[in-house]
Coordinates of C-alpha atoms and ligand atoms in Angstrom, one line a residue:
X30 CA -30.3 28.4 -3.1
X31 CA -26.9 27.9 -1.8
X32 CA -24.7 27.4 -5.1
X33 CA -21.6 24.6 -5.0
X34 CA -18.4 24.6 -6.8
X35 CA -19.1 21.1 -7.6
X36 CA -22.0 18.8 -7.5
X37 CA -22.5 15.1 -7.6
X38 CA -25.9 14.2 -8.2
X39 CA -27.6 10.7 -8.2
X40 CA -24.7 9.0 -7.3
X41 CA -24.9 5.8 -4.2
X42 CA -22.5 7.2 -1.9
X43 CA -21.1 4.3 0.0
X44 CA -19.1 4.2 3.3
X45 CA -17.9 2.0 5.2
X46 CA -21.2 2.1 7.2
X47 CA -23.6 2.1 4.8
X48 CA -24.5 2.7 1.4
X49 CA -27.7 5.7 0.4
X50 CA -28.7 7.7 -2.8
X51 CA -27.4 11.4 -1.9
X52 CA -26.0 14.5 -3.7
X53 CA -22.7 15.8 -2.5
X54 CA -22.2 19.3 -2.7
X55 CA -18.1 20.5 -2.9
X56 CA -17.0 24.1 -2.0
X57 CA -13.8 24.7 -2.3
X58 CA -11.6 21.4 -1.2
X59 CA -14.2 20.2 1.1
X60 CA -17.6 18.1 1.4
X61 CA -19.8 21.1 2.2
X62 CA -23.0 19.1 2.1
X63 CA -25.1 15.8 2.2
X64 CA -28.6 16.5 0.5
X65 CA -31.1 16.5 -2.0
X66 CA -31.3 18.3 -4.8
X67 CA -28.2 20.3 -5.1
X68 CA -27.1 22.4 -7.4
X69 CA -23.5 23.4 -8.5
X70 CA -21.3 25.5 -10.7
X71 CA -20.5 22.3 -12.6
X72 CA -22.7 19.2 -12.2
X73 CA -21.4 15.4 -12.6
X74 CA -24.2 13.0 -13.2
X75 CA -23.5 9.8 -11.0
X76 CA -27.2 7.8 -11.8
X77 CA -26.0 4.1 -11.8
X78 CA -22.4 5.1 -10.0
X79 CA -21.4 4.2 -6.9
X80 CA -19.7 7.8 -4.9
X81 CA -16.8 6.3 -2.8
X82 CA -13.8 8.5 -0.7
X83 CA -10.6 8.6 -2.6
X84 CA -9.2 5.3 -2.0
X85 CA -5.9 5.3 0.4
X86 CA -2.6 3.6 -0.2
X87 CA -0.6 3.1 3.1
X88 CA 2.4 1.2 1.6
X89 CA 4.2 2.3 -1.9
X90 CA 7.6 2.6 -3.2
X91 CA 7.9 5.4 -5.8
X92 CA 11.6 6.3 -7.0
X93 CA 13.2 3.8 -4.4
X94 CA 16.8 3.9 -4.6
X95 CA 17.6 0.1 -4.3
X96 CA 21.3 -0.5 -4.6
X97 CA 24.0 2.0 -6.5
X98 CA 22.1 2.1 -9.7
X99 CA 18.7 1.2 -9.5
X100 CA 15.4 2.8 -8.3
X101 CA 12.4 1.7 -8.4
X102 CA 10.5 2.7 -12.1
X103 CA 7.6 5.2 -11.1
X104 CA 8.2 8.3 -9.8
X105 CA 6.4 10.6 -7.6
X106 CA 4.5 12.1 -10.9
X107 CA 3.9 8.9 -12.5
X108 CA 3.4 6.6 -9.5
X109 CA 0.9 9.2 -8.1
X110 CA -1.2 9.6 -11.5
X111 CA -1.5 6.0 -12.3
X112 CA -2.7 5.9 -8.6
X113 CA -4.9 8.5 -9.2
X114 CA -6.3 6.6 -12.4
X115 CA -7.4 3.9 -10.1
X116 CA -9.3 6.1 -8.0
X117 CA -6.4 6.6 -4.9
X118 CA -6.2 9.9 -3.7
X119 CA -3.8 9.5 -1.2
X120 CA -0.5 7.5 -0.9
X121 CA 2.0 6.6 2.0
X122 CA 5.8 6.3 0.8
X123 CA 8.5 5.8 2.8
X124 CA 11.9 8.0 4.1
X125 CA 15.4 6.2 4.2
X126 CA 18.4 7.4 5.4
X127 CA 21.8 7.4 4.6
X128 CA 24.1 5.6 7.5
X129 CA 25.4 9.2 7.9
X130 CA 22.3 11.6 7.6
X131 CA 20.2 13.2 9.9
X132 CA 16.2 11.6 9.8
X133 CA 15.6 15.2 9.3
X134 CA 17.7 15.9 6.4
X135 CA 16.4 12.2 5.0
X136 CA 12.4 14.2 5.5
X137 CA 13.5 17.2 4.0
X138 CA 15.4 15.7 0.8
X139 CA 12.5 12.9 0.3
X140 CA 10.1 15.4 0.3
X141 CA 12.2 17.8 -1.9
X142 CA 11.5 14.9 -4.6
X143 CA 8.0 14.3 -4.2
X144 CA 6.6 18.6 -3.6
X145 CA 6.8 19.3 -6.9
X146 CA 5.8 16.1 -8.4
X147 CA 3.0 14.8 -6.8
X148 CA -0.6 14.7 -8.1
X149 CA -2.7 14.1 -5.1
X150 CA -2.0 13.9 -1.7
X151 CA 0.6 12.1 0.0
X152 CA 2.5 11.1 3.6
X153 CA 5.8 9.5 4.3
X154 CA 6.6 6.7 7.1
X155 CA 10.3 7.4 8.7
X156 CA 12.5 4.0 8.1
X157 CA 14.7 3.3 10.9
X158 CA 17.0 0.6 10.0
X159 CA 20.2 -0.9 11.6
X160 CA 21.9 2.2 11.3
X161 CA 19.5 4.3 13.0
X162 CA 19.0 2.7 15.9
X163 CA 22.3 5.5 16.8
X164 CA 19.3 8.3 16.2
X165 CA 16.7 7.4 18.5
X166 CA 16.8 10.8 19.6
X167 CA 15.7 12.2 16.7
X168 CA 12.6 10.6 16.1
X169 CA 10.4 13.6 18.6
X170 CA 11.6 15.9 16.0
X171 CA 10.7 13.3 12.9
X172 CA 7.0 12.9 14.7
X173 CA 6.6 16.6 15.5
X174 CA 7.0 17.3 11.5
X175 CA 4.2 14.8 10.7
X176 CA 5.5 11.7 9.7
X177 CA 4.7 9.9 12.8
X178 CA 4.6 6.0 11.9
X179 CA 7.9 4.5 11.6
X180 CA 8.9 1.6 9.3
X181 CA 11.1 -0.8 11.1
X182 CA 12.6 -4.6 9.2
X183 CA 13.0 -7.7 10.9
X184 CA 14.4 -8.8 7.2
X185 CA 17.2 -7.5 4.9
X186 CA 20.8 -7.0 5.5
X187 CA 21.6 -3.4 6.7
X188 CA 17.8 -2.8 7.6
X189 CA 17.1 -5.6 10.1
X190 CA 16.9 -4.8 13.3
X191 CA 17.9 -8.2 15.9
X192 CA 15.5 -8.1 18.5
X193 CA 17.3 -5.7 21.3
X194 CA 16.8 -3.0 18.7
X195 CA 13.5 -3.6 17.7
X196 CA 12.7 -3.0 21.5
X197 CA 14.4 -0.1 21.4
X198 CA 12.8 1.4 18.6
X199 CA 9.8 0.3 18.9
X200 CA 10.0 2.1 22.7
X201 CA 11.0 5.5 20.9
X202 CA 8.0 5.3 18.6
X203 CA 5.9 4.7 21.8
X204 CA 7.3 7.8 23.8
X205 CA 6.4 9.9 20.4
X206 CA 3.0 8.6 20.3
X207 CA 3.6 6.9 16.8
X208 CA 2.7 3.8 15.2
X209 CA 5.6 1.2 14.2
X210 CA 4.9 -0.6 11.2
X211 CA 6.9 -3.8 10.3
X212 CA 8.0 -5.8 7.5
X213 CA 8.0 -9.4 9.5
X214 CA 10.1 -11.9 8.1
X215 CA 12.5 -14.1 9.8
X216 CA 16.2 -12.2 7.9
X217 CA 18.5 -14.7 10.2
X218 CA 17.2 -18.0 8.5
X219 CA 16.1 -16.5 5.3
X220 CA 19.9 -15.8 4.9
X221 CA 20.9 -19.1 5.5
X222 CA 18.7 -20.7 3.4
X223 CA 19.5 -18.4 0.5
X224 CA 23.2 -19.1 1.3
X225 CA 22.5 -22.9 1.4
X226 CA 20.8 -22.9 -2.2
X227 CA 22.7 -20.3 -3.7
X228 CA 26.0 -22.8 -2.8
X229 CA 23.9 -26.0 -4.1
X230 CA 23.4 -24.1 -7.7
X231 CA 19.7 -23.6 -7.1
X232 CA 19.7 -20.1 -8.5
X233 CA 16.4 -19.9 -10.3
X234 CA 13.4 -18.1 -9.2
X235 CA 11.6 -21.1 -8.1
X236 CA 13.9 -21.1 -5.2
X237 CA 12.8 -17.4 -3.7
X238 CA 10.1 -18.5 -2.5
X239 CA 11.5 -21.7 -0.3
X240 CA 13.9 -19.2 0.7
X241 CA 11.5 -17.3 2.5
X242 CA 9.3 -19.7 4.3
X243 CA 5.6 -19.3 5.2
X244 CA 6.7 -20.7 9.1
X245 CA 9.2 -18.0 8.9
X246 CA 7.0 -15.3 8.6
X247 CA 4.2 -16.3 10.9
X248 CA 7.3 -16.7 13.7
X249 CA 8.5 -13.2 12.7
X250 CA 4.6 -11.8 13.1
X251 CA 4.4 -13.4 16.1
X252 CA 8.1 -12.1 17.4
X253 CA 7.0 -8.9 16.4
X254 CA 3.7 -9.2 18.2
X255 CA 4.9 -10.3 21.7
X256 CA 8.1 -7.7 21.4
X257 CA 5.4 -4.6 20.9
X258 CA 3.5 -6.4 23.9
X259 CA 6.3 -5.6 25.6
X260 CA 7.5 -2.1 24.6
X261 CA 3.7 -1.5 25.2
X262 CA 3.0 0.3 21.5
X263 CA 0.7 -0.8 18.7
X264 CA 1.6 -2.7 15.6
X265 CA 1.0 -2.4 12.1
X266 CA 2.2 -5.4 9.9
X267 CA 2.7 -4.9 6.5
X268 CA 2.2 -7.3 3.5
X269 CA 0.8 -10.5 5.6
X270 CA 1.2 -13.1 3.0
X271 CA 0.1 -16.2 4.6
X272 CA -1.9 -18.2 7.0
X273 CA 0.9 -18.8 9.7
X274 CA 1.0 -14.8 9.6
X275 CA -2.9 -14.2 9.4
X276 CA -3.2 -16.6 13.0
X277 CA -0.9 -15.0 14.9
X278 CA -2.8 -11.3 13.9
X279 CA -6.0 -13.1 14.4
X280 CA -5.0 -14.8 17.9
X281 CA -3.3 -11.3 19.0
X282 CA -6.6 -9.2 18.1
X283 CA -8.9 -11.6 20.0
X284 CA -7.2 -11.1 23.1
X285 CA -7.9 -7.3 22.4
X286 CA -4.5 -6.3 21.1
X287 CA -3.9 -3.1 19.4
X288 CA -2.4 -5.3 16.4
X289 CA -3.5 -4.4 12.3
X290 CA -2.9 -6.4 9.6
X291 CA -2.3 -5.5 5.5
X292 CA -2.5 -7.3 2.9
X293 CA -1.8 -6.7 -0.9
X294 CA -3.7 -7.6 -4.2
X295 CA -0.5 -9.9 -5.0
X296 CA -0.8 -12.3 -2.7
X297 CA -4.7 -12.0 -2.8
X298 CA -4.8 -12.7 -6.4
X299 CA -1.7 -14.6 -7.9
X300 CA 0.2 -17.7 -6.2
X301 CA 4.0 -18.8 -6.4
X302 CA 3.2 -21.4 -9.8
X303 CA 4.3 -17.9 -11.7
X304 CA 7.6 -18.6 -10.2
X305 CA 8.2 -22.0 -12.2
X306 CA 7.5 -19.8 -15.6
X307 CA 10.5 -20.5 -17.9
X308 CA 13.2 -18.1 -18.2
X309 CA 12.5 -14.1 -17.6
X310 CA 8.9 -14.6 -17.0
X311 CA 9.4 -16.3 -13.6
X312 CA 11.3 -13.5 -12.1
X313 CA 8.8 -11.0 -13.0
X314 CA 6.7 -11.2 -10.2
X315 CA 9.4 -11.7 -7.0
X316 CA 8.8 -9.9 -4.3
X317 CA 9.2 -10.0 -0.5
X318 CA 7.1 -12.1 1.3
X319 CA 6.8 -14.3 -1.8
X320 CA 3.7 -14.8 -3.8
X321 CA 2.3 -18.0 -1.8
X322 CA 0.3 -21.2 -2.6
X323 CA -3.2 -21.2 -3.4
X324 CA -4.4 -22.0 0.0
X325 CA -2.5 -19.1 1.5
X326 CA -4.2 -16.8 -0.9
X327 CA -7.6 -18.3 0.2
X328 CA -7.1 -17.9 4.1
X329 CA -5.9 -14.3 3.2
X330 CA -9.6 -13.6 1.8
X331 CA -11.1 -15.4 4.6
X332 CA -9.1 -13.0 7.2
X333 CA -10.5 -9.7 4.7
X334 CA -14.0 -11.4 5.2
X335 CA -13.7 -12.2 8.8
X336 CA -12.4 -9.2 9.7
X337 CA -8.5 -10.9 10.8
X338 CA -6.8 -8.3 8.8
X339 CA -7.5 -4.8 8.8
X340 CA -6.6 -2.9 5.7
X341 CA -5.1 -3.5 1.7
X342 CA -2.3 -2.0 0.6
X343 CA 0.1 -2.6 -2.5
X344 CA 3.5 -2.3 -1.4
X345 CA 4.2 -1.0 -5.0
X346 CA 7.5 -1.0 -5.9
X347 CA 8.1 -1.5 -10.3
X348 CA 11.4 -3.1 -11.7
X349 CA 10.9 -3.0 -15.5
X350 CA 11.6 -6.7 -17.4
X351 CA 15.6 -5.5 -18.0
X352 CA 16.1 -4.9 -14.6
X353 CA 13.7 -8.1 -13.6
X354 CA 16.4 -10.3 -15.6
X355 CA 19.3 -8.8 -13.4
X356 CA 19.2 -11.7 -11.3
X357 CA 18.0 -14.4 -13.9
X358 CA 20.9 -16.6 -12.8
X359 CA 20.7 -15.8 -9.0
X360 CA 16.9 -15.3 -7.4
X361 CA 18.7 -13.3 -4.6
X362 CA 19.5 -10.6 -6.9
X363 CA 16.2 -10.1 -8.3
X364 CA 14.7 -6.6 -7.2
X365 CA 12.0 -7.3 -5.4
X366 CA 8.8 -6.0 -6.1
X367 CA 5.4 -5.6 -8.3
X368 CA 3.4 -3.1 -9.8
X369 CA -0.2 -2.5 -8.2
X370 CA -0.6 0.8 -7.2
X371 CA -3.4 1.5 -10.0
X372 CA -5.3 -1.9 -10.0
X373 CA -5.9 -2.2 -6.3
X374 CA -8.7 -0.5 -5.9
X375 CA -11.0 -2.0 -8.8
X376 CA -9.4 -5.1 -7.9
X377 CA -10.5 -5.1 -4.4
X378 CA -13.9 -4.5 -5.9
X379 CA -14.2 -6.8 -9.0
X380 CA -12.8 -10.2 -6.9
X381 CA -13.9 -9.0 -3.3
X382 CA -17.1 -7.7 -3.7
X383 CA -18.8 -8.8 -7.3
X384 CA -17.4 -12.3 -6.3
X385 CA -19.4 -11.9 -3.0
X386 CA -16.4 -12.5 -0.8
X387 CA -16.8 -8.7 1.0
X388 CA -19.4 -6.4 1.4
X389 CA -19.3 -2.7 -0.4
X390 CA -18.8 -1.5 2.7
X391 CA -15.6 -3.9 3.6
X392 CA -14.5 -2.7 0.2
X393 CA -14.3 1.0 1.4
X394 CA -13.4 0.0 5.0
X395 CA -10.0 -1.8 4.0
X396 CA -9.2 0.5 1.1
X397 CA -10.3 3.9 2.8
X398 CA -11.7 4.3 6.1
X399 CA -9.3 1.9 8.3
X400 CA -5.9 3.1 6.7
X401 CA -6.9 6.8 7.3
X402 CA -8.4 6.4 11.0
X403 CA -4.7 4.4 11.5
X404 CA -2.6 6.8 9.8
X405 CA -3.8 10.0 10.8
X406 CA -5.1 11.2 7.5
X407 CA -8.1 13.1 9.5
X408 CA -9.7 14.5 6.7
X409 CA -9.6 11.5 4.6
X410 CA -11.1 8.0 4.0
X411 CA -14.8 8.3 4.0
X412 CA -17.9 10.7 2.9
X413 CA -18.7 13.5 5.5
X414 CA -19.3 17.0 6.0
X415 CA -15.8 18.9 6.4
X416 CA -14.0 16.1 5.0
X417 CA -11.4 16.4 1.8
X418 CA -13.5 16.4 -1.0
X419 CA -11.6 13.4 -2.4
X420 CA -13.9 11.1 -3.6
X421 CA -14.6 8.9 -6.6
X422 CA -17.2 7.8 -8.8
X423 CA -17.0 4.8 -9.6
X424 CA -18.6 2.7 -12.3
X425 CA -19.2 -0.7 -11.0
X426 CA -20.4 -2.0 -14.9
X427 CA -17.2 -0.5 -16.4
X428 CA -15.1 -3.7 -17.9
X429 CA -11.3 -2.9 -18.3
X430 CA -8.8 -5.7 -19.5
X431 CA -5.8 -4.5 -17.2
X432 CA -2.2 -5.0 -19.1
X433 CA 0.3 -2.6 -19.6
X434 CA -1.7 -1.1 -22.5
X435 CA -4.5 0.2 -20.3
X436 CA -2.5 0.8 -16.9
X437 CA -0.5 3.8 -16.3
X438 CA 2.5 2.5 -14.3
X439 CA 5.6 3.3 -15.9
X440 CA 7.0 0.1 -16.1
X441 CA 7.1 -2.5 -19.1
X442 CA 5.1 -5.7 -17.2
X443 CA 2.1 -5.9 -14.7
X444 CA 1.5 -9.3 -13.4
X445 CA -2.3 -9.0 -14.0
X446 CA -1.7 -9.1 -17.5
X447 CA -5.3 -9.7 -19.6
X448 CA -7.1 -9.6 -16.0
X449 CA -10.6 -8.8 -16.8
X450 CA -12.1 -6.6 -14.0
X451 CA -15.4 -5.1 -14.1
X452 CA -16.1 -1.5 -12.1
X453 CA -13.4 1.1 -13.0
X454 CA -13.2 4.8 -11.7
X455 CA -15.3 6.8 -14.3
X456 CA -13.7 9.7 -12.3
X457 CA -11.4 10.8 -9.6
X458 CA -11.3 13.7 -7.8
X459 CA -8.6 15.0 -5.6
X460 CA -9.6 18.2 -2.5
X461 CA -12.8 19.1 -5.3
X462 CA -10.6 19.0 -8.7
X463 CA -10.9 16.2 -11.0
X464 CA -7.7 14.8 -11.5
X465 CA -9.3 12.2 -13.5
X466 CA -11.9 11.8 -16.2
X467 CA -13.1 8.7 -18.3
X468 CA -9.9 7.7 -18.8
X469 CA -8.1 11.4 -19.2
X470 CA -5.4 13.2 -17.1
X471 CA -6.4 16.8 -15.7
X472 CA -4.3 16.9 -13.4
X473 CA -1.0 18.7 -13.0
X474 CA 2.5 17.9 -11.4
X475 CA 2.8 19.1 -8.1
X476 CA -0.8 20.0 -7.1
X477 CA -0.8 17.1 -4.5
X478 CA 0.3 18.3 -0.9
X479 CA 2.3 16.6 2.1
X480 CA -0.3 15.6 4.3
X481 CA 1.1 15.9 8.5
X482 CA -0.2 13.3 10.0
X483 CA -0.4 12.6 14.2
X484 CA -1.6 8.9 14.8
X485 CA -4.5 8.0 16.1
X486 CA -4.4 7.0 19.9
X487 CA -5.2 3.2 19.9
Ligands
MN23 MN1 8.5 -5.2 2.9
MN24 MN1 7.3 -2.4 1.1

């Protein structure tokens, strides 16, 4: 009888297809086999567990320099192992750079931080902000090395691109074969309004979001939408936060559009009443788009449900409380972001699928399958022969009271403080090694690998 490094036995392995009782049997990094009664070097005992791929986070920010003195709070060794707590096995950050640096040197110096550091797998998106627009003719040589999505802003000063350059980059992504990804908010009249309230002395955090309007993001999806129309390239839109967003995706993708969707557990889970908590509490959870009204974070199920958006990702990016309360007397100055890159997952499952708003298999479709058939992670997101052997068990009766007690994120907040979720990774295992088990850390610093990654031709 053929002997395995590692075998899971018992386990419902669950797809985004299906869901069937099944041993896997690991050699080496891989899935080796599919079967019955398999037998292994070491033996997990799944009875009762679901078996799921190693969930897949497209958007996070780990050790994101934002302004002169501040970076975001995880790095590439904590960020990755709370991610890896939570049963992600593969992460998506993002390269900036300097108004004066070469992409390539931007590549090579982001990854010279992460290789090293990382504790499962990971892939970066090139930025190309305002600045970059000059560099066009590097981004072959950007593609070529593996990072071949490109992260362009409609929003914030020195990213934004005004339309003429959105064209143009979105045509030099095309000529590459690459995907352009987007962070779609209107940054013309955002400014402007933030200008207006900053002037009338409404500074506190309860203004961010009227700063940043619903209508303003649905006309930046929909700009964004008929500009990519136009370069003829597909579009990935990040962090849709609202219904005016989720119909123009939805209108787009009926007519047969190459267009995907994301959406995050923020805005699928909290609303903007946290914003009207008194003093540092209410700039906790500011973030770009803003959390959003309860309606908004309905629709946004509906369009996981419906199939109107395409994938869930976090857009993790921590600010601890001191650095939160920065911008306590001007919301502007706030450092946007939240904490989710190790809740996601289980989140996804307790309020999606326990609270019969997706199937199991839409669970692993948004959170696996769809983000690694769009990112060109080809032997990731789902449970097959000659596939990563990154894969989770997954104990859907395990109850775990998320706070900063029981989460890994290395910051001193989460905003699903005393969340009760029920189905937590019981273990998590990275190319055949667990990385995680029952709530310990085996894994080490640097054993994660830079995943190249051509995109799939849409
Ligand atoms: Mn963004
Ligand atoms: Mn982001």
């Amino acid at each position: 009888m053929t002997q395995f490094d590692l075998v899971i036995k018992n386990g419902t392995i669950v797809t985004a297809d299906t869901a069937y009782q099944a041993d896997v049997g690991v050699r080496g990094e891989r899935i080796a086999v599919i079967g019955e009664n398999l037998s292994g070097a070491r033996e997990i005992d799944a009875a009762g567990m679901l078996v799921t791929p190693g969930a897949i986070d497209v958007h996070v920010h780990l050790q994101m320099p934002a302004g002169s003195d501040l970076v975001s709070a995880d790095d590439f060794f904590t960020g990755t192992r709370a991610a890896a707590f939570g049963g992600t096995t593969t992460v998506i950050d993002f390269v900036e750079a300097e108004v004066d640096q070469l992409l390539m040197d931007a590549l090579s110096a982001r990854r010279a931080e992460a290789d090293g550091r990382v504790v499962i797998d990971y892939g970066l998106h090139m930025t190309i902000a305002e600045a970059d627009i000059a560099k066009l003719d590097q981004v072959p040589a950007v593609a070529q090395t593996g990072c071949a999505s490109f992260k362009l802003y409609l929003a914030y000063e020195g990213f934004r691109l005004d339309d003429g350059q959105f064209v143009q980059a979105l045509e030099a992504v095309r000529d590459v074969g690459g995907l352009p990804i987007v962070h779609a908010e209107n940054g013309a009249v955002i400014r402007r309004l933030v200008e207006r309230y900053r002037a009338e002395g409404r500074t506190d955090p309860r203004w961010h979001p009227l700063s940043r309007p619903p209508l303003m993001e649905g006309e930046a999806v929909g700009r964004a939408i008929n500009l990519s129309m136009l370069a003829g390239v597909p579009l990935y839109i990040v962090h849709v936060s609202c219904a005016d967003a989720v119909a123009r995706v939805a209108a787009a993708r009926a007519e047969g559009l190459p267009i995907y969707g994301e959406t995050c557990p923020q805005y699928l889970l909290l609303t903007e009443a946290l914003y009207e908590r008194p003093g540092a509490e209410g700039a906790l959870p500011v973030c770009s788009p803003p959390l959003r009204s309860e309606a908004n974070r309905l629709r946004l199920w509906a369009a996981l449900a419906r199939g109107e958006l395409q994938t869930v990702g976090t857009d993790h990016c921590p600010f601890t409380r001191a650095e939160k309360a920065r911008g306590l007397d001007d919301f502007s100055r706030i450092p946007g972001g939240v904490p989710a890159i190790e809740a996601r997952f289980p989140l996804l499952y307790a309020f999606g699928v326990r609270a019969g708003r997706i199937s199991l298999s839409r669970w692993i479709e948004l959170c696996c399958t769809t983000p690694a058939h769009l990112f060109g992670l080809e032997r990731k997101g789902t449970i097959a022969v000659g596939y990563d052997a990154d894969l989770v068990i997954f104990d859907p009766e395990r109850k775990v009271r998320l706070s900063t007690e029981t989460l890994h994120e290395n910051v001193d907040w989460t905003p699903f403080e005393g969340t009760e979720v029920a189905g937590w990774p019981a273990v998590t295992i990275s190319r055949g090694e667990v990385v995680v088990e029952n709530g310990e850390f085996h894994g080490v610093a640097g054993r994660g690998r830079f995943v190249a990654r051509a995109v799939t031709k849409m």
